[in-house]
Tab-separated table of C-alpha atoms in Angstrom:
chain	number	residue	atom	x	y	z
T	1	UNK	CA	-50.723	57.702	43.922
T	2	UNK	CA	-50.897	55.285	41.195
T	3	UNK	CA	-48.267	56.059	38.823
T	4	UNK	CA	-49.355	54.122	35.547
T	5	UNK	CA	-52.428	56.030	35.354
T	6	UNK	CA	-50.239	58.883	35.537
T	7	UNK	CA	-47.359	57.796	32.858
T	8	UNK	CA	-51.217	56.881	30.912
T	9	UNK	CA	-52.535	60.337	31.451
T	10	UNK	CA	-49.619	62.440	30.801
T	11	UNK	CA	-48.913	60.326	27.761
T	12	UNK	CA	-52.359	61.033	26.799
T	13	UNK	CA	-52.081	64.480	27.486
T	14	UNK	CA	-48.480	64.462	25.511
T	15	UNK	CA	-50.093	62.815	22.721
T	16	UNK	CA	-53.333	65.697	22.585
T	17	UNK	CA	-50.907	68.456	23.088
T	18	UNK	CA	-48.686	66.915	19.768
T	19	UNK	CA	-51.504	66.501	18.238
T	20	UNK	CA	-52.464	70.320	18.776
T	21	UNK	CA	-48.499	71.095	17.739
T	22	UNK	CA	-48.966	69.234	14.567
T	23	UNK	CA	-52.415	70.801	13.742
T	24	UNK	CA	-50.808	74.475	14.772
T	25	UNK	CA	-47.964	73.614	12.260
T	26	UNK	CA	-50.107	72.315	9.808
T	27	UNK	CA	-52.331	75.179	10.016
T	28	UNK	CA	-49.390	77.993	9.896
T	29	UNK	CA	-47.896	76.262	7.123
T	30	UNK	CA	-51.076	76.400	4.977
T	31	UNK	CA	-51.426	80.165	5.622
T	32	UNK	CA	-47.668	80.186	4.747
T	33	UNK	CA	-48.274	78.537	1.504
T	34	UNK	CA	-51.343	80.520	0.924
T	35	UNK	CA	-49.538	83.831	1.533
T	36	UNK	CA	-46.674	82.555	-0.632
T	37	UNK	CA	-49.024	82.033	-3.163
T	38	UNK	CA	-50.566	84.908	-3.288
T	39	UNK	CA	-47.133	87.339	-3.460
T	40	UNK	CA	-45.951	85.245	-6.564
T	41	UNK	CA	-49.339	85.435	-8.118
T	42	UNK	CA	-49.296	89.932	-7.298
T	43	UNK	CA	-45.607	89.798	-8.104
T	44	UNK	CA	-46.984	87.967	-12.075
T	45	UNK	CA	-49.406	90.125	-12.491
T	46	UNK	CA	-46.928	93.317	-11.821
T	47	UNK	CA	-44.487	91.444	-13.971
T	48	UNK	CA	-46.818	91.003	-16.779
T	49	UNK	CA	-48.425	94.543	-16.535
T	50	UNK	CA	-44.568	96.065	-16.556
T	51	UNK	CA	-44.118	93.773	-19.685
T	52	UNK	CA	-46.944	95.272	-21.194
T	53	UNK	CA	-46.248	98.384	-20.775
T	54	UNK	CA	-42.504	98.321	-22.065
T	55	UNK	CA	-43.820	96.377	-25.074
T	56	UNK	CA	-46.528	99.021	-25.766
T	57	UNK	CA	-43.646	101.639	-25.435
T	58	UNK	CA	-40.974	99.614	-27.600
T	59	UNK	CA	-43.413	99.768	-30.523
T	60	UNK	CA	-44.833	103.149	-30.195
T	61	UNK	CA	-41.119	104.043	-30.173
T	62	UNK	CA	-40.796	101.580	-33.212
T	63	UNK	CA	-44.071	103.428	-34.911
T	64	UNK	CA	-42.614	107.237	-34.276
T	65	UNK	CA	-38.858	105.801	-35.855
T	66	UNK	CA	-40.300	104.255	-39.170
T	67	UNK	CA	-42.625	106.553	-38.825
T	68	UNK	CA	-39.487	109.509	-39.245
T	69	UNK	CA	-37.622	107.489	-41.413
T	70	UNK	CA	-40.324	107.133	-44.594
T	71	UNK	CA	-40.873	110.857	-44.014
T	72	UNK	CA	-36.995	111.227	-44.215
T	73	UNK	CA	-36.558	109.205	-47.445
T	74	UNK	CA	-40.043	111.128	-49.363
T	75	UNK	CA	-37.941	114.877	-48.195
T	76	UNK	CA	-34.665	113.234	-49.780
T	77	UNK	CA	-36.728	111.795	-52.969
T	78	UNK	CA	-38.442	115.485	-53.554
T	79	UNK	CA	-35.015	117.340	-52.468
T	80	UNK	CA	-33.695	115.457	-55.555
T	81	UNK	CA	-36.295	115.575	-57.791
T	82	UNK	CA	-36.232	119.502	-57.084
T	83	UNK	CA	-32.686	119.242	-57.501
T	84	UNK	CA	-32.715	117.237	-60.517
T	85	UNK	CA	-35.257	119.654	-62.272
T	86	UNK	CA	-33.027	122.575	-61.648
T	87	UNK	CA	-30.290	120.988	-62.906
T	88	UNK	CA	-32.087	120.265	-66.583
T	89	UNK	CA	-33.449	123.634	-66.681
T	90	UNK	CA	-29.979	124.931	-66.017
T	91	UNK	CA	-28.703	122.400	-69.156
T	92	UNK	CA	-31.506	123.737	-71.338
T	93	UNK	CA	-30.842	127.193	-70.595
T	94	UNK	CA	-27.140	126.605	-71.203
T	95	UNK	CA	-27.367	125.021	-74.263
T	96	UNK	CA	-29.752	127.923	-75.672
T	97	UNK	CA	-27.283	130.073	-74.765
T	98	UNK	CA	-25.092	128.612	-76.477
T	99	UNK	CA	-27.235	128.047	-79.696
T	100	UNK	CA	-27.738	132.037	-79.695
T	101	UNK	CA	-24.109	132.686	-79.725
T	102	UNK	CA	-23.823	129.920	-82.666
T	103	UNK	CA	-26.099	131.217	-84.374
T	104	UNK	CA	-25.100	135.062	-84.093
T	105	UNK	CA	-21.675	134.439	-84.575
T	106	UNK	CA	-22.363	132.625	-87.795
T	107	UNK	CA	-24.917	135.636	-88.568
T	108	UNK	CA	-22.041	138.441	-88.007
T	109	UNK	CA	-19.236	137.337	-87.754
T	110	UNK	CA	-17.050	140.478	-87.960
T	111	UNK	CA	-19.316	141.716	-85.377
T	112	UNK	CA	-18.540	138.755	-83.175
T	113	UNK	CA	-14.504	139.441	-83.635
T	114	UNK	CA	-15.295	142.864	-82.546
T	115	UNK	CA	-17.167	141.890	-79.702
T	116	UNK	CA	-14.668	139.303	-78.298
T	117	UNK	CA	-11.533	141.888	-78.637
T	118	UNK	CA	-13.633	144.312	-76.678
T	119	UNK	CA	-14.465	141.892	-74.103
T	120	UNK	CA	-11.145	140.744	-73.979
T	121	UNK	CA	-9.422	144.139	-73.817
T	122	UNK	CA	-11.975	144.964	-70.542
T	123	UNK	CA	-11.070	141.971	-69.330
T	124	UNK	CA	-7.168	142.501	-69.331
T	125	UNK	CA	-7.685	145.969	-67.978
T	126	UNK	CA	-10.221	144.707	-65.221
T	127	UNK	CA	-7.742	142.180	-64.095
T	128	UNK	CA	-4.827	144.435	-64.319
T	129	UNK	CA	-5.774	146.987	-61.809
């Protein structure tokens, strides 16, 4: 047997067969990388499309509440236009009212004394029983 052409062909056989390991490694850890890659880049794009569609909700959401809210203030600005009106009219009637009783009382005013005893008489005898 000649043993340095052994020790020269196992080394060389070592040396292919490391050469092989490193290529397999090589080789597995460019499909992991690649594989890597391509989960983050499907785990962005879910990101982003989740981000889009919270965003598109938020300002729907946001459209729909300012949306309510001018409605809200225009119902509370012709609630109190409505109320304001009645109120005037109420005034104006009030104070014409009152003008008619000026004026009748200064018309007839023994009629006017006659009137107020009789109310006032009812009165007492409505609140007495």
């Amino acid at each position: 047997m000649n043993k340095p052409a052994d020790h020269v062909a196992n080394a060389a056989t070592a040396a292919a067969n490391t050469v092989s390991a490193a290529e397999r490694i090589d080789a597995r850890a460019e499909r992991v990388k690649q594989a890597t890659s391509e989960a983050v880049d499907r785990t962005k794009d879910a990101v982003e499309r989740a981000a889009d569609k919270v965003e598109t909700g938020l300002h729907n959401a946001t459209d729909k509440a300012a949306h309510g809210a001018t409605r809200a203030a225009e119902k509370a600005e012709e609630v109190k236009m409505r109320g304001k009106e009645a109120y005037d009219e109420a005034v104006d009637k009030t104070n014409d009212w009152l003008d008619t009783a000026r004026e009748y009382v200064r018309e007839k005013p023994v009629q006017s004394i006659a009137l107020a005893l009789a109310a006032g008489w009812l009165a007492g005898r409505i609140l007495r029983n």
